Amino acid sequence: VDGFAAKHPNTIVIHQANGGVASARNAGLDAAMGSYISFIDGEDTVPPDGLEQLYRALEAEDADMSIGIIHEFNAILDHDFERTVALSRKPVMSRYDLDLIWSFSVNNKLFRRDRIEELGLRFEEGIILSEDGLFLMTYVYTCDKLVGVPARVLEYRRDFFWDGFSATHSAGMKHAKDLVYVIERVIALAEESYDKDIAQAPDELSRLKL
């Protein structure tokens, strides 16, 4: 990585003790200086035009976040995640779209950094499951416009079981408690956002649409 950065001066490499994915992402957010934020994990790759497509959709619609398709693969698997396909086909979607709840990954989405900073938003450290979902939905419930991008923007390499399990594919009491904690937080965020929308709706018809 340091060799790559030496050839590409717009790359910043951060070395720190392993504190988990939330700590690593937060270090990246603290160092970020650009207008947009994209997250890519160690097992992921990005198609050559993946970020460009997310960016073009975001800017064309003056949106707060764009969402594309996750493609999962290994020597056996080769398919697109159904919920990300559904989201990608929606030119504009509601922040209450239920498909968002089934697509907690932050890695197939493009965020605006100024909004993240306005919210003071960071990943909650100490959570080993669905910390990305809590970050994502905290952001989503402040958004005015979310747009889909009907293209693969992330290639997710699924390890075989003999390679070990990621936090997402492991099970234990800590994982269960984290999941319950995140779900309860997301429900509270949704209720708070919905109550604000209802209060601000100008008439009965608008409230019914919500």
Coordinates of C-alpha atoms in Angstrom, one line a residue:
V1 CA 0.0 0.0 0.0
D2 CA 2.8 2.4 0.8
G3 CA 4.4 1.6 -2.6
F4 CA 1.1 2.4 -4.3
A5 CA 0.8 5.7 -2.4
A6 CA 4.3 6.7 -3.4
K7 CA 3.2 6.5 -7.1
H8 CA -0.1 8.2 -6.4
P9 CA 0.3 11.4 -4.3
N10 CA -3.5 11.8 -3.9
T11 CA -3.4 8.6 -1.7
I12 CA -3.2 8.8 2.1
V13 CA -2.1 5.7 4.0
I14 CA -3.0 5.4 7.6
H15 CA -1.2 2.9 9.8
Q16 CA -2.8 2.0 13.2
A17 CA -3.3 -1.0 15.5
N18 CA -6.2 -3.2 14.5
G19 CA -9.2 -1.9 16.4
G20 CA -11.9 -3.3 14.1
V21 CA -13.7 -2.1 11.0
A22 CA -15.4 0.8 12.8
S23 CA -12.1 2.2 14.1
A24 CA -10.5 1.9 10.7
R25 CA -13.4 3.6 8.9
N26 CA -13.5 6.4 11.5
A27 CA -9.8 7.0 11.0
G28 CA -10.5 7.3 7.3
L29 CA -13.4 9.7 7.9
D30 CA -11.2 11.9 10.1
A31 CA -8.5 12.1 7.4
A32 CA -10.9 12.6 4.5
M33 CA -10.8 16.0 2.7
G34 CA -13.0 15.4 -0.4
S35 CA -16.6 16.0 -1.2
Y36 CA -17.7 12.4 -1.3
I37 CA -17.2 9.3 0.9
S38 CA -17.1 5.7 -0.3
F39 CA -16.3 2.6 1.8
I40 CA -14.5 -0.4 0.5
D41 CA -13.6 -3.5 2.6
G42 CA -10.6 -5.7 2.2
E43 CA -12.6 -8.5 0.4
D44 CA -14.2 -6.0 -2.0
T45 CA -13.2 -4.8 -5.5
V46 CA -14.8 -2.0 -7.4
P47 CA -15.6 -2.0 -11.2
P48 CA -13.6 0.6 -13.1
D49 CA -16.6 2.8 -13.5
G50 CA -18.4 1.9 -10.3
L51 CA -17.6 5.1 -8.4
E52 CA -18.1 7.2 -11.4
Q53 CA -21.6 5.9 -11.9
L54 CA -22.5 6.6 -8.3
Y55 CA -21.1 10.1 -8.6
R56 CA -22.9 11.0 -11.8
A57 CA -26.2 9.8 -10.4
L58 CA -25.7 11.8 -7.2
E59 CA -24.8 15.0 -9.0
A60 CA -27.4 14.7 -11.8
E61 CA -30.2 14.4 -9.2
D62 CA -28.6 16.7 -6.6
A63 CA -29.2 13.7 -4.2
D64 CA -27.8 13.0 -0.8
M65 CA -26.8 9.4 -1.5
S66 CA -26.6 7.0 -4.5
I67 CA -27.0 3.3 -4.3
G68 CA -25.8 0.6 -6.7
I69 CA -25.7 -3.2 -7.0
I70 CA -23.5 -5.6 -5.0
H71 CA -22.3 -8.6 -6.9
E72 CA -21.2 -11.6 -4.8
F73 CA -18.8 -14.1 -6.2
N74 CA -16.2 -16.8 -5.6
A75 CA -15.4 -20.1 -7.3
I76 CA -19.0 -21.3 -6.7
L77 CA -21.2 -18.2 -6.3
D78 CA -22.0 -15.6 -8.9
H79 CA -25.1 -13.5 -8.3
D80 CA -26.3 -10.0 -7.5
F81 CA -27.9 -9.2 -4.1
E82 CA -31.6 -9.0 -4.7
R83 CA -32.3 -6.0 -2.5
T84 CA -29.5 -4.0 -4.0
V85 CA -30.9 -4.7 -7.4
A86 CA -34.3 -3.5 -6.3
L87 CA -32.9 -0.3 -4.9
S88 CA -30.8 0.3 -8.0
R89 CA -33.9 0.3 -10.2
K90 CA -35.5 3.1 -8.3
P91 CA -34.5 6.5 -9.8
V92 CA -35.6 8.2 -6.6
M93 CA -36.7 6.4 -3.4
S94 CA -38.1 7.3 0.0
R95 CA -35.9 7.2 3.1
Y96 CA -38.5 4.8 4.5
D97 CA -38.1 2.3 1.6
L98 CA -38.1 -1.1 3.3
D99 CA -35.4 -2.4 0.9
L100 CA -32.9 -0.1 2.7
I101 CA -33.4 -2.1 5.9
W102 CA -32.3 -5.2 4.0
S103 CA -29.2 -3.5 2.5
F104 CA -27.3 -2.3 5.6
S105 CA -23.9 -2.4 3.7
V106 CA -22.3 1.0 3.3
N107 CA -20.0 -0.3 0.5
N108 CA -22.4 0.1 -2.5
K109 CA -23.3 3.6 -1.7
L110 CA -21.8 7.1 -2.2
F111 CA -22.2 9.7 0.6
R112 CA -21.7 13.4 0.8
R113 CA -18.9 14.2 3.3
D114 CA -20.4 17.6 4.3
R115 CA -23.6 15.9 5.5
I116 CA -21.6 13.3 7.5
E117 CA -19.6 16.1 9.2
E118 CA -22.8 18.2 9.8
L119 CA -24.2 15.2 11.7
G120 CA -20.9 14.5 13.5
L121 CA -21.5 10.9 12.2
R122 CA -19.0 8.1 12.9
F123 CA -19.2 4.4 13.3
E124 CA -19.9 3.2 16.8
E125 CA -16.9 1.3 18.0
G126 CA -17.4 -1.8 20.1
I127 CA -20.2 -3.1 17.9
I128 CA -19.1 -6.2 15.9
L129 CA -22.3 -6.7 13.9
S130 CA -24.4 -4.2 11.9
E131 CA -22.4 -1.1 12.9
D132 CA -22.6 -0.1 9.2
G133 CA -26.4 -0.3 9.4
L134 CA -26.6 2.1 12.3
F135 CA -24.3 4.5 10.5
L136 CA -26.3 4.1 7.3
M137 CA -29.7 4.6 8.7
T138 CA -28.6 7.6 10.9
Y139 CA -27.5 9.2 7.6
V140 CA -30.5 8.1 5.6
Y141 CA -33.2 9.5 7.9
T142 CA -31.7 13.0 7.3
C143 CA -31.7 12.7 3.5
D144 CA -34.1 14.5 1.2
K145 CA -33.3 12.5 -1.9
L146 CA -31.9 9.0 -2.4
V147 CA -31.2 7.7 -6.0
G148 CA -30.6 4.2 -7.4
V149 CA -27.9 3.4 -9.9
P150 CA -28.7 0.3 -12.1
A151 CA -25.2 -1.0 -12.3
R152 CA -22.8 -3.1 -10.4
V153 CA -20.7 -0.8 -8.2
L154 CA -19.2 -3.4 -5.8
E155 CA -17.7 -6.9 -6.2
Y156 CA -18.0 -8.8 -2.9
R157 CA -15.7 -11.8 -2.7
R158 CA -17.3 -14.4 -0.3
D159 CA -14.7 -16.5 1.5
F160 CA -15.2 -20.2 1.9
F161 CA -15.9 -21.5 5.3
W162 CA -12.4 -23.0 5.7
D163 CA -11.0 -19.5 5.3
G164 CA -12.7 -18.4 8.5
F165 CA -15.8 -16.3 9.1
S166 CA -16.3 -12.6 9.0
A167 CA -18.4 -10.9 11.7
T168 CA -21.4 -10.9 9.4
H169 CA -21.3 -14.7 9.0
S170 CA -20.5 -15.6 12.6
A171 CA -22.9 -16.2 15.5
G172 CA -22.7 -15.7 19.2
M173 CA -24.3 -13.9 22.1
K174 CA -22.3 -10.7 21.4
H175 CA -23.5 -10.7 17.8
A176 CA -27.1 -11.2 18.9
K177 CA -27.0 -8.4 21.4
D178 CA -25.4 -6.0 18.9
L179 CA -28.1 -6.8 16.3
V180 CA -30.9 -6.2 18.8
Y181 CA -29.2 -2.9 19.9
V182 CA -28.8 -1.7 16.3
I183 CA -32.4 -2.7 15.4
E184 CA -33.8 -0.8 18.4
R185 CA -31.7 2.3 17.5
V186 CA -32.8 2.2 13.9
I187 CA -36.5 1.9 14.9
A188 CA -36.1 4.9 17.2
L189 CA -34.4 6.9 14.4
A190 CA -37.2 6.0 12.0
E191 CA -39.9 7.0 14.5
E192 CA -38.2 10.3 15.2
S193 CA -37.8 11.1 11.5
Y194 CA -41.4 10.1 10.7
D195 CA -42.8 12.2 13.5
K196 CA -41.0 15.2 12.2
D197 CA -42.3 14.6 8.7
I198 CA -45.8 14.2 9.9
A199 CA -45.6 17.4 11.9
Q200 CA -44.2 19.3 8.9
A201 CA -46.7 17.9 6.4
P202 CA -48.8 20.9 5.2
D203 CA -52.2 19.1 4.8
E204 CA -54.0 15.9 5.4
L205 CA -53.2 14.5 1.9
S206 CA -49.5 14.9 2.5
R207 CA -49.8 13.2 5.8
L208 CA -51.6 10.3 4.3
K209 CA -48.9 9.9 1.6
L210 CA -46.3 9.7 4.4

